[in-house]
mmCIF file of C-alpha atoms and ligand atoms in Angstrom:
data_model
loop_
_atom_site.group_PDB
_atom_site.id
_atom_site.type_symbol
_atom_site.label_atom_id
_atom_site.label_comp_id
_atom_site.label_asym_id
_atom_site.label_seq_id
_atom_site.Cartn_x
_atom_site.Cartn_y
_atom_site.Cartn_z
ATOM 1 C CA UNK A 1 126.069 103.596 103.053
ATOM 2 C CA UNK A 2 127.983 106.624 102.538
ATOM 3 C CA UNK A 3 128.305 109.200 100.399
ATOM 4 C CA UNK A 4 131.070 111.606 99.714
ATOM 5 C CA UNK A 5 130.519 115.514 99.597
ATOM 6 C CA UNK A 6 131.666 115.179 96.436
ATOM 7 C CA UNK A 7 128.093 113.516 94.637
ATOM 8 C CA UNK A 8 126.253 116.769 95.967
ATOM 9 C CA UNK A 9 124.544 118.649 93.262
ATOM 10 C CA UNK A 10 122.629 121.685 94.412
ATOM 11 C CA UNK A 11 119.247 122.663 93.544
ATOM 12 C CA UNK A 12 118.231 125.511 90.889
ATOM 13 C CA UNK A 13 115.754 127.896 92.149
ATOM 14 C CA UNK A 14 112.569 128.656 89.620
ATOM 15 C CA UNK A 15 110.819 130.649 92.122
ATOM 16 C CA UNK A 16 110.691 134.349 93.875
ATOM 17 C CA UNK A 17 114.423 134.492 91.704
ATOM 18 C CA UNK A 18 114.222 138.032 91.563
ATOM 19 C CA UNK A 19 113.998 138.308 95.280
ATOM 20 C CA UNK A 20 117.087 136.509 95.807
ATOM 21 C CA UNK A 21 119.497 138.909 98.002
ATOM 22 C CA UNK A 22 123.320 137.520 97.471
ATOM 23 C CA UNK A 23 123.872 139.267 100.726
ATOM 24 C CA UNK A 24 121.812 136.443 102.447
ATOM 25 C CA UNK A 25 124.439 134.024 101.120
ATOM 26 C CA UNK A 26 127.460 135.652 102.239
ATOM 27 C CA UNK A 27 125.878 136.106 106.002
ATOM 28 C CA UNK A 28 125.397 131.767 106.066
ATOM 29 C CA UNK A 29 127.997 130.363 108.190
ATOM 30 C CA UNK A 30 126.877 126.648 108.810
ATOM 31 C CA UNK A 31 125.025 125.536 111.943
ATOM 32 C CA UNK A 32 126.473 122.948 114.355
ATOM 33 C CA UNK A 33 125.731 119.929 114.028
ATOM 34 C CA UNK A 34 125.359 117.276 116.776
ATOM 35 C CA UNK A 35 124.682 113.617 116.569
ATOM 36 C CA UNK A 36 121.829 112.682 119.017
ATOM 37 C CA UNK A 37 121.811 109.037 118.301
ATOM 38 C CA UNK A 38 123.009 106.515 115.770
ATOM 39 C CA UNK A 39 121.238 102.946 115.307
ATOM 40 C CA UNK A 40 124.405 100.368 115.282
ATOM 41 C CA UNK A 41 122.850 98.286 112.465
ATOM 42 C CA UNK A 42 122.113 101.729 110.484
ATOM 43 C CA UNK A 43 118.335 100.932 110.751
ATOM 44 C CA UNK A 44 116.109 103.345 108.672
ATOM 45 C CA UNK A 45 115.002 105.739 110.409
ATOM 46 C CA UNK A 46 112.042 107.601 108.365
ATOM 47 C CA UNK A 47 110.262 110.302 109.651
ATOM 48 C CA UNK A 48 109.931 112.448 113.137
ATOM 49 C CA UNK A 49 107.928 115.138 115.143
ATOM 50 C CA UNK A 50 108.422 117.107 118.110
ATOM 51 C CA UNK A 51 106.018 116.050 121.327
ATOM 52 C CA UNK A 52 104.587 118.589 123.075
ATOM 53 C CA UNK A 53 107.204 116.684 126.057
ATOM 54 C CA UNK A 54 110.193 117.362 123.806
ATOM 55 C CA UNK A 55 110.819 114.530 122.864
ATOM 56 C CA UNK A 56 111.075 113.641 119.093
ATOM 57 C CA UNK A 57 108.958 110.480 117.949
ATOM 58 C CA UNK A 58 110.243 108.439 115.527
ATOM 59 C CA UNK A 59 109.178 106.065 112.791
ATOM 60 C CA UNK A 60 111.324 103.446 111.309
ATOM 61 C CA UNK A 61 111.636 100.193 108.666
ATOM 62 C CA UNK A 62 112.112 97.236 109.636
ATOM 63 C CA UNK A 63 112.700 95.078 106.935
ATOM 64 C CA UNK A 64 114.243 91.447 106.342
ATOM 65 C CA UNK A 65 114.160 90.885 110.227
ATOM 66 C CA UNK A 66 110.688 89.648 110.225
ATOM 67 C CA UNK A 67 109.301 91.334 112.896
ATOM 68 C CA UNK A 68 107.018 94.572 113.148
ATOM 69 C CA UNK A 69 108.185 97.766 112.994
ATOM 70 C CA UNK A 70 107.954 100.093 116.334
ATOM 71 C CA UNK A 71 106.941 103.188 116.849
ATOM 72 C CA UNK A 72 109.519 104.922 118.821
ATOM 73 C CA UNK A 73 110.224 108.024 120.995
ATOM 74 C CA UNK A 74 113.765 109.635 122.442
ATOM 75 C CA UNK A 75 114.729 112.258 124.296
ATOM 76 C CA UNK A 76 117.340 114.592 122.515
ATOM 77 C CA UNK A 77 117.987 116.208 126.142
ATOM 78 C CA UNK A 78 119.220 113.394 128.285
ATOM 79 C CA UNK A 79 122.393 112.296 128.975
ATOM 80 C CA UNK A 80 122.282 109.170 126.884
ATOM 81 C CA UNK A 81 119.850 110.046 124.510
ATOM 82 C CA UNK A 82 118.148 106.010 123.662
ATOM 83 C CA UNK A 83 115.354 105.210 121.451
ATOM 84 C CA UNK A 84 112.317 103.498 123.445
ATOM 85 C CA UNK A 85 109.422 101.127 121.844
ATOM 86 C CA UNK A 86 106.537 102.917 123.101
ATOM 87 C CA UNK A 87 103.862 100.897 120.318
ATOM 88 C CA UNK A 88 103.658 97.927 117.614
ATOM 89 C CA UNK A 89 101.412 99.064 115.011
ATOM 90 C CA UNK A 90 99.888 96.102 113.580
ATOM 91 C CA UNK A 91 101.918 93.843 111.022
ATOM 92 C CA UNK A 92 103.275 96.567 109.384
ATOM 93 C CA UNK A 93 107.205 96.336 109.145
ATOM 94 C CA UNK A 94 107.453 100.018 107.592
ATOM 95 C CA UNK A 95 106.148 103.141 109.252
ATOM 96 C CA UNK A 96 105.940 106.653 107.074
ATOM 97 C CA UNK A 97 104.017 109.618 107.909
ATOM 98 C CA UNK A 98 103.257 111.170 111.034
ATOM 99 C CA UNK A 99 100.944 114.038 111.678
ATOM 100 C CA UNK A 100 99.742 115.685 115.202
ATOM 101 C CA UNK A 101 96.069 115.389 115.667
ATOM 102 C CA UNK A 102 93.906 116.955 118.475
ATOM 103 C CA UNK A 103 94.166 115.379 122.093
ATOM 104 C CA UNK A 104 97.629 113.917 122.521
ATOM 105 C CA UNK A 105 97.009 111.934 119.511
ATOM 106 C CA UNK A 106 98.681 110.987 116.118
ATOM 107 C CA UNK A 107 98.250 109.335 112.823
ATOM 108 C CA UNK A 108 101.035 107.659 111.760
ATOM 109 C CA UNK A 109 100.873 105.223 108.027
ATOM 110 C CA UNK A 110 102.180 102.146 107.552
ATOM 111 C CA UNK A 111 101.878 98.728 106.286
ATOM 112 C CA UNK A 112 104.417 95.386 105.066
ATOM 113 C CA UNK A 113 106.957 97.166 102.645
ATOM 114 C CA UNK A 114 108.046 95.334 99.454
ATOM 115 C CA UNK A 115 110.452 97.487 97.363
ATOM 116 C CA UNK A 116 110.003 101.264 96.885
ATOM 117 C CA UNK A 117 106.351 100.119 97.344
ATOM 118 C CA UNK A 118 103.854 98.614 99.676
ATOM 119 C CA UNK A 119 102.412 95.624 99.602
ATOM 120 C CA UNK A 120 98.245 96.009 98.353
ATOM 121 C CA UNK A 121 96.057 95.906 100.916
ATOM 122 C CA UNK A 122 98.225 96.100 103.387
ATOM 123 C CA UNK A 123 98.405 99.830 104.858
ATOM 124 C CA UNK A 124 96.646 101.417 107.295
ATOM 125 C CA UNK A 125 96.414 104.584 109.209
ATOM 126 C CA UNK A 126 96.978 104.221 113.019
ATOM 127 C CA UNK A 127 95.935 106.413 115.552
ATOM 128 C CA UNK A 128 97.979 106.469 118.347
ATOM 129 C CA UNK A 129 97.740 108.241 122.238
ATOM 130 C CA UNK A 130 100.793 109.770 123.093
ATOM 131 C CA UNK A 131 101.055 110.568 127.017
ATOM 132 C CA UNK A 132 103.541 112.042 129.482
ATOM 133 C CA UNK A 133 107.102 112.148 129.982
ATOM 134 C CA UNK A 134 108.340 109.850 129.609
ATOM 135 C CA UNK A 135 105.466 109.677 126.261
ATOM 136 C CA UNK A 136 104.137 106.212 126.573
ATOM 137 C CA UNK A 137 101.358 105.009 123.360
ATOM 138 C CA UNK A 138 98.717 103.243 122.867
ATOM 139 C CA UNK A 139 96.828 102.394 119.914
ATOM 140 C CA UNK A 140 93.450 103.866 119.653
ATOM 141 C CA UNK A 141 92.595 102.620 115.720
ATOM 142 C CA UNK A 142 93.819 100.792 112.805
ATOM 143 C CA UNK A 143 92.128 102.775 109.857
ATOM 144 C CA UNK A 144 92.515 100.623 106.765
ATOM 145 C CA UNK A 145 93.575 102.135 103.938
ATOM 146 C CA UNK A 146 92.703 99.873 101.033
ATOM 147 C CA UNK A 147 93.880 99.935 96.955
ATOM 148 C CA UNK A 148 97.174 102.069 98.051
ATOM 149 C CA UNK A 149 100.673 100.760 97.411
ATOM 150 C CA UNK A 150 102.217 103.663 99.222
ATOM 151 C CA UNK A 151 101.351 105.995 102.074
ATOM 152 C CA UNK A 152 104.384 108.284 102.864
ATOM 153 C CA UNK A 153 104.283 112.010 103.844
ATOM 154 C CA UNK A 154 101.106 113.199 106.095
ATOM 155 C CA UNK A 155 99.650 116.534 106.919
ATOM 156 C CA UNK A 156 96.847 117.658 108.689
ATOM 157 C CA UNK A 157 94.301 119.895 106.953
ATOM 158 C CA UNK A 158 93.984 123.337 109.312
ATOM 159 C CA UNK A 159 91.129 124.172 109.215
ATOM 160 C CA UNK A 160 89.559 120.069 109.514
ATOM 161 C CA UNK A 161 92.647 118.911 111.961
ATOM 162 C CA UNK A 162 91.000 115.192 111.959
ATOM 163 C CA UNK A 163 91.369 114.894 108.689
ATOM 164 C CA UNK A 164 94.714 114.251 107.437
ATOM 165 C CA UNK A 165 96.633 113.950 103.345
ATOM 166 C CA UNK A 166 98.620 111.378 102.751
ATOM 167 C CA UNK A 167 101.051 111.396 100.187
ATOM 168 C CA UNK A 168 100.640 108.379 97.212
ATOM 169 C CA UNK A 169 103.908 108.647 96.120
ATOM 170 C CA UNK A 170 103.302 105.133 93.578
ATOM 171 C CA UNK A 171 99.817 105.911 92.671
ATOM 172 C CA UNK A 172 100.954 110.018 91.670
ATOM 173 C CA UNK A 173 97.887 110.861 94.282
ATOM 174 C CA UNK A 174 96.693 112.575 97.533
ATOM 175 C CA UNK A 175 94.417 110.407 99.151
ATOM 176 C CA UNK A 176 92.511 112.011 102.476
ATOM 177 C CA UNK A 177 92.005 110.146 105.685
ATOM 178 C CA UNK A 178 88.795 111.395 108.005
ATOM 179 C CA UNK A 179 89.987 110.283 111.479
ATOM 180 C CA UNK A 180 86.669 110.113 113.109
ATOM 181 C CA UNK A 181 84.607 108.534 110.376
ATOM 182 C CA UNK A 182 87.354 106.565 108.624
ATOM 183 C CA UNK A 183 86.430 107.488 105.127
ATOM 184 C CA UNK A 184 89.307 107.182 102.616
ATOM 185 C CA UNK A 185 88.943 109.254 99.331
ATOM 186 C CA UNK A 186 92.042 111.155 96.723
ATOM 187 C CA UNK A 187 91.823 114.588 97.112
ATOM 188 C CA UNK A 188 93.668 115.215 93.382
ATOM 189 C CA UNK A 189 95.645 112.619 91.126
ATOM 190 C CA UNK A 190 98.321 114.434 88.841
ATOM 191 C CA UNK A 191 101.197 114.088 86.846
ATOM 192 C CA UNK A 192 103.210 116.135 88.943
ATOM 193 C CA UNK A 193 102.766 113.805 91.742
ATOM 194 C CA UNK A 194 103.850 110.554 89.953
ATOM 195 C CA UNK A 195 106.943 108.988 89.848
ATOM 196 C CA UNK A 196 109.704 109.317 86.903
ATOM 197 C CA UNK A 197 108.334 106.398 85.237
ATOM 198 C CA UNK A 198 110.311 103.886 83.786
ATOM 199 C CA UNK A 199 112.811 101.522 85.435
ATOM 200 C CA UNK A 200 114.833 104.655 86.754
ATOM 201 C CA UNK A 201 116.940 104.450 90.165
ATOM 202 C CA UNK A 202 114.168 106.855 92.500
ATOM 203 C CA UNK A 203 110.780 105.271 91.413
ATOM 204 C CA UNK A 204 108.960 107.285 94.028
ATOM 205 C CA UNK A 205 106.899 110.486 93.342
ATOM 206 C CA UNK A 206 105.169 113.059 96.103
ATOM 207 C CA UNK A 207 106.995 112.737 99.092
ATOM 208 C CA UNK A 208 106.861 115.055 101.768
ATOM 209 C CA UNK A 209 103.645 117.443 102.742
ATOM 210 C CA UNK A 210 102.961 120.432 104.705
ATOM 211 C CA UNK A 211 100.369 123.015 104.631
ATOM 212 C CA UNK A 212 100.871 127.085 105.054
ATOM 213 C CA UNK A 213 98.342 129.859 104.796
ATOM 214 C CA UNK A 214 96.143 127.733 101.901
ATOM 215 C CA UNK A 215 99.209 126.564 99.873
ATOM 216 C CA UNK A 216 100.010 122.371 100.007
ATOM 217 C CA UNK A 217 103.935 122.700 99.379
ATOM 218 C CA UNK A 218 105.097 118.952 98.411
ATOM 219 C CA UNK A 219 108.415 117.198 97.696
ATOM 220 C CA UNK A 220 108.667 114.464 94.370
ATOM 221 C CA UNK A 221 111.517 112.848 94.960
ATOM 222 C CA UNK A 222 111.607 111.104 91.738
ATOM 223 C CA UNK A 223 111.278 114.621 89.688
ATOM 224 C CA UNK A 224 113.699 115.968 92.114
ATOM 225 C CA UNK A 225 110.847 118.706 92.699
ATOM 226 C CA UNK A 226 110.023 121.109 95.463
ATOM 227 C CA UNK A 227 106.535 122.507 94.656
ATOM 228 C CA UNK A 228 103.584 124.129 95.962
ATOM 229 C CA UNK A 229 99.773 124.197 94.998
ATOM 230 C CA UNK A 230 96.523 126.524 96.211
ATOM 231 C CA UNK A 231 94.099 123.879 98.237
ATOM 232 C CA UNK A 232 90.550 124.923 100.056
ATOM 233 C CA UNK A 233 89.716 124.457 103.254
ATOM 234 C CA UNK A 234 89.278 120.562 102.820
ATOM 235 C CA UNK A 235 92.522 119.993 101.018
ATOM 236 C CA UNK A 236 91.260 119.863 97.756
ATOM 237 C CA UNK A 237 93.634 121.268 94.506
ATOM 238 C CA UNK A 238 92.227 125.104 93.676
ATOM 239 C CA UNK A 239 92.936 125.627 89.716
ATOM 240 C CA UNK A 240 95.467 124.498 88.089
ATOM 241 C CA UNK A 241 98.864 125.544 88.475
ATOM 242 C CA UNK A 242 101.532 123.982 90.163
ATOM 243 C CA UNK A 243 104.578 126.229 90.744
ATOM 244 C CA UNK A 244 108.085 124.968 91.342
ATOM 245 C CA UNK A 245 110.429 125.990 94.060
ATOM 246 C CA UNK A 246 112.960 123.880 93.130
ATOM 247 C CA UNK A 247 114.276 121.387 91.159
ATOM 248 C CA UNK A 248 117.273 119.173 91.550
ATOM 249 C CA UNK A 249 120.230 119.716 88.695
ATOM 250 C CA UNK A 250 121.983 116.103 88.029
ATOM 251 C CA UNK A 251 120.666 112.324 88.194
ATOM 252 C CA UNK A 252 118.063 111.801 90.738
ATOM 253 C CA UNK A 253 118.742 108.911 93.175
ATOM 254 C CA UNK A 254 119.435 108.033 96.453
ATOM 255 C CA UNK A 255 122.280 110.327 96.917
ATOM 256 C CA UNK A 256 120.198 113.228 95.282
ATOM 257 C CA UNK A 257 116.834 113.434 96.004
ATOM 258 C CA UNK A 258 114.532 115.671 98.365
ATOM 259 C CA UNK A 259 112.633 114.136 100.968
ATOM 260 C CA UNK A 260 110.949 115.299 103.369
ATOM 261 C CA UNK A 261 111.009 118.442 105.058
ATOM 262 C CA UNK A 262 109.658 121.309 107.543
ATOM 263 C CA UNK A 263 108.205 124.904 107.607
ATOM 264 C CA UNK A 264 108.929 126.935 109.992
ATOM 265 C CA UNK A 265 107.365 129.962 111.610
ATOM 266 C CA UNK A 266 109.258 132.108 109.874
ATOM 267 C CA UNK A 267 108.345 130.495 106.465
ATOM 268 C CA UNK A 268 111.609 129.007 105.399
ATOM 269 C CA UNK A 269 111.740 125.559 104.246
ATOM 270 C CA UNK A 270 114.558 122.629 105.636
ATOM 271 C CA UNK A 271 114.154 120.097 103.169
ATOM 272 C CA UNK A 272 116.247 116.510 103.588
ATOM 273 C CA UNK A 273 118.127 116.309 100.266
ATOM 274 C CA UNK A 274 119.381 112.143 100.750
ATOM 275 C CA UNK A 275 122.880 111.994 100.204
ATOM 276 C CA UNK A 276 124.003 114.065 103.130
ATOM 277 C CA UNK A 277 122.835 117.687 103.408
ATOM 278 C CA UNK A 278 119.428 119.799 104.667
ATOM 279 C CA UNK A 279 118.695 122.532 102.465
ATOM 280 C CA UNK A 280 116.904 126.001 103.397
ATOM 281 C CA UNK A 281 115.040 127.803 101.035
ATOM 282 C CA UNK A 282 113.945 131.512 102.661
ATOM 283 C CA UNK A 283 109.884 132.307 102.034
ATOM 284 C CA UNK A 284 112.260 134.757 100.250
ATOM 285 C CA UNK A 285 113.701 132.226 97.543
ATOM 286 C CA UNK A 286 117.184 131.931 98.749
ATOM 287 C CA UNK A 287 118.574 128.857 99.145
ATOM 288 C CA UNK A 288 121.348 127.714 101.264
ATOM 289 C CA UNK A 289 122.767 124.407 102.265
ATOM 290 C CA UNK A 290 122.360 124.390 105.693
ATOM 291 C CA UNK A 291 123.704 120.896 106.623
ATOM 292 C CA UNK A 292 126.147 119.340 104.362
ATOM 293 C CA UNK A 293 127.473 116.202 106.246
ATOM 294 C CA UNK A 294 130.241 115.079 103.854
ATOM 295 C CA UNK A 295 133.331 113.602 104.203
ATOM 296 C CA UNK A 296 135.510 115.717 106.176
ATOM 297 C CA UNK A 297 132.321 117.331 107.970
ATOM 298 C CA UNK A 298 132.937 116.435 112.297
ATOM 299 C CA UNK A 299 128.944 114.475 111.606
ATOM 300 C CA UNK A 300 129.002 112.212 108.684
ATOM 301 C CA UNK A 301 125.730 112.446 107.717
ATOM 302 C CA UNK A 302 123.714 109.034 105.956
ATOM 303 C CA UNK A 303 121.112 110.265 103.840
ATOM 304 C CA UNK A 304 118.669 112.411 105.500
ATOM 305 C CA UNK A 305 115.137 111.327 105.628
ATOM 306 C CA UNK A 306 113.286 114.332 107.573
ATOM 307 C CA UNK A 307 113.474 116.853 109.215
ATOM 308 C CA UNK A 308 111.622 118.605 112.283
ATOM 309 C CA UNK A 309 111.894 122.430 113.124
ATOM 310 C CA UNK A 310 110.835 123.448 116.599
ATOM 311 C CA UNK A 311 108.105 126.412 117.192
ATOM 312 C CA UNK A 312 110.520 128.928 118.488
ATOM 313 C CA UNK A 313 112.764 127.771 115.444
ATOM 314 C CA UNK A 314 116.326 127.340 117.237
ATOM 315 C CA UNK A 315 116.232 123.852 117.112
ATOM 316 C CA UNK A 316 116.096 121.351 114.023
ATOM 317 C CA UNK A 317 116.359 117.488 114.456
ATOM 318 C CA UNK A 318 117.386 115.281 111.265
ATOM 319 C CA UNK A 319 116.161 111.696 110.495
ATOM 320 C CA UNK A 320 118.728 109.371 108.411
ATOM 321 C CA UNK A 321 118.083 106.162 106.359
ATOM 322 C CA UNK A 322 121.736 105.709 108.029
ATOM 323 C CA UNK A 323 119.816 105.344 111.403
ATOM 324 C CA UNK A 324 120.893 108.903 113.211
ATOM 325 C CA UNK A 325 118.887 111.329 114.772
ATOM 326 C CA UNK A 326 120.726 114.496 114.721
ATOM 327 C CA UNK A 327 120.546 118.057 115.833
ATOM 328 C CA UNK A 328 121.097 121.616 114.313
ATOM 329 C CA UNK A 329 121.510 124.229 116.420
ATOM 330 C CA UNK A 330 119.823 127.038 114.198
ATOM 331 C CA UNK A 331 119.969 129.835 116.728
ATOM 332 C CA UNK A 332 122.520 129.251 119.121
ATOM 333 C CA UNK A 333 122.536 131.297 122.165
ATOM 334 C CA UNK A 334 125.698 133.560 122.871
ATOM 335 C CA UNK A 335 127.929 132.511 125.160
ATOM 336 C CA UNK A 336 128.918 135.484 127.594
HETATM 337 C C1 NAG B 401 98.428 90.205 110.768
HETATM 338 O O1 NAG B 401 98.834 89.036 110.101
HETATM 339 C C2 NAG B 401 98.162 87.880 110.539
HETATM 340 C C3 NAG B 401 98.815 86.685 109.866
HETATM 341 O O2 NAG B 401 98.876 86.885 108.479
HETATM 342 C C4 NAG B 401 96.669 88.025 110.224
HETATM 343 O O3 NAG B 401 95.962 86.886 110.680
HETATM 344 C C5 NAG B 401 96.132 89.275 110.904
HETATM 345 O O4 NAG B 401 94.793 89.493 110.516
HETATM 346 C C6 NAG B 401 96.947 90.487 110.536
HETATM 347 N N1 NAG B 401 96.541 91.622 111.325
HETATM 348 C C7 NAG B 401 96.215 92.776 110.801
HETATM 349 C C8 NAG B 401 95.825 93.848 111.762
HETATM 350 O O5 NAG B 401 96.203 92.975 109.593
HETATM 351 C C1 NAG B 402 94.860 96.276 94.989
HETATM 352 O O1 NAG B 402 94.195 95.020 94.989
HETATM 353 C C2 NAG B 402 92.853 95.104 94.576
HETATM 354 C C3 NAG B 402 92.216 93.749 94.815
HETATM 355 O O2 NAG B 402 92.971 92.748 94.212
HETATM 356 C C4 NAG B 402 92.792 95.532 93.126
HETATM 357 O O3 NAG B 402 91.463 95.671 92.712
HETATM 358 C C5 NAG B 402 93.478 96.909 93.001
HETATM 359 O O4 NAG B 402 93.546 97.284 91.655
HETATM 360 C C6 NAG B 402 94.876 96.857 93.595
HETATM 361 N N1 NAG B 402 95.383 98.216 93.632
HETATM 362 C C7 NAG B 402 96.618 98.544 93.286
HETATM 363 C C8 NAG B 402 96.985 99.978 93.447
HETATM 364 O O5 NAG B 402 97.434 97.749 92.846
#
């Protein structure tokens, strides 16, 4: 599906305001944006991270076709950039989070997908060798994940990096996955991590996760929220207070919602806003639209899923539900 330029609605900042420095604004001239790859059946392409080989591994749905759904790497710097199968993860026909653990290895969530939900019983959280270049994967464990409808973002806790949160975007929860002794438990269940309720067009809550200097910032795409919250050194909630970053003007639904979305060194945020454009908010406060793939734009862009920032921060890849992998060059380098 596509969706014109037009339906954007941009997102009102409630946090660090008073820092915001118009000048900031005026410097933004828009990135260039590349297509890597683009699924021919538009095949939803959910999440992605950077392998320590370059290339960018990739979850996806695969739903109605009655087979699994594969785990999938490509390399952004070949020729013909082409997605390979490099592991079937069980029966599940959806994959969702990924997160880096130690030794070459990754956790990645999935399970059989129903409608904005997962079916009960059915998730798990697989742990996955990734080797070599070209990466090739094999399946180390199937950690069940029981009484979940819905595993989607996934972070690893610093300072415990085989222990990773998973975000319960059904249930409104953060549940916690120990890697090596395969204990499940919620780390904090919350309002602000629920859905809208109701029979409303986004019926999803927490989103994406990622953890910086003792803070858990979180998407809701339902609430159209970007939000932070103080955790220990296990991931648990410290106090009370959940401040917003941002939060979406205008109806919240597939062509205006955040997803998920990336820190990077610097400390500014690319968060997927579905519809077609990547927002940046500074560590500063201001916001820009970084990507806005409307009509018009030379990359029509289908409703971003995620987004990846490399360490150095020049490069950003883009997940879409409209099957593309695409690039931003943040930092290009001047041509003499
Ligand atoms: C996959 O599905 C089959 C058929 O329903 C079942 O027998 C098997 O236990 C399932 N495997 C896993 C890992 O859940
Ligand atoms: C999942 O199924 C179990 C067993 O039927 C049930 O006890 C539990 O409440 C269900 N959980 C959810 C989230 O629906």
């Amino acid at each position: 599906m596509f969706f014109p330029a037009s339906v954007l609605r941009t997102a009102v900042l409630l946090w660090l305001a008073s820092e915001i420095n118009p000048a900031d604004c005026r410097k933004h001239v828009p990135p260039a944006v590349t297509q890597v790859y683009q699924y021919p059946d538009d095949t939803w392409i959910e999440n992605l991270a950077i392998l320590s080989s370059r290339h960018l591994l990739l979850t996806a749905f695969n739903i109605g076709s009655g087979s699994a759904a594969k785990l999938l790497t490509i390399d952004p710097d070949s020729v013909n950039p082409t997605p390979h199968v490099i592991a079937k993860l069980g029966n599940a026909t959806a994959l969702t989070g990924i997160s880096a653990l130690p030794g070459n290895r990754y956790a990645i969530s999935g399970g059989e997908y129903g409608t904005f939900a997962f079916v009960n019983g059915t998730m798990s959280l697989f742990i996955v060798s990734i080797k070599g270049n070209p990466p090739t994967g094999s399946v180390i464990d199937a950690i069940p994940v029981p009484d979940t409808l819905m595993m989607n973002g996934m972070v690893a806790v610093p300072s415990q990096p085989f222990t990773v949160l998973s975000a319960d975007g059904v249930g409104g929860r953060i549940l916690r996955i120990n890697t090596r002794t395969r204990q499940v438990d919620v780390t904090w269940a919350d309002p602000s991590l629920l859905g809208p309720g109701g029979n409303t067009a986004l019926p999803v809550g927490v989103n994406g996760l990622r953890i910086r200097h003792g803070w858990l910032y979180f998407t809701n795409s339902g609430q159209g929220l970007f939000a932070r919250v103080r955790i220990d050194r296990a991931g648990n909630k410290v106090g009370s207070e959940v401040q917003i970053i941002a939060k979406l003007t205008g109806p919240v639904d597939l062509t205006n919602a955040f997803d998920d979305f990336d820190l990077s060194s610097d400390g500014a945020a690319y968060v997927a806003l579905e519809g077609s454009s990547i927002l940046k908010f500074t560590s500063r406060g201001v916001q820009t639209t970084l990507v806005a793939g409307g009509q018009g734009s030379a990359v029509v862009v289908k409703t971003p899923t995620s987004v990846a920032v490399e360490d150095d921060g020049r490069m950003l890849y883009v997940t879409t539900g409209g099957g593309q992998v695409l690039r931003v060059d943040l930092k290009p380098l001047k041509s003499n």
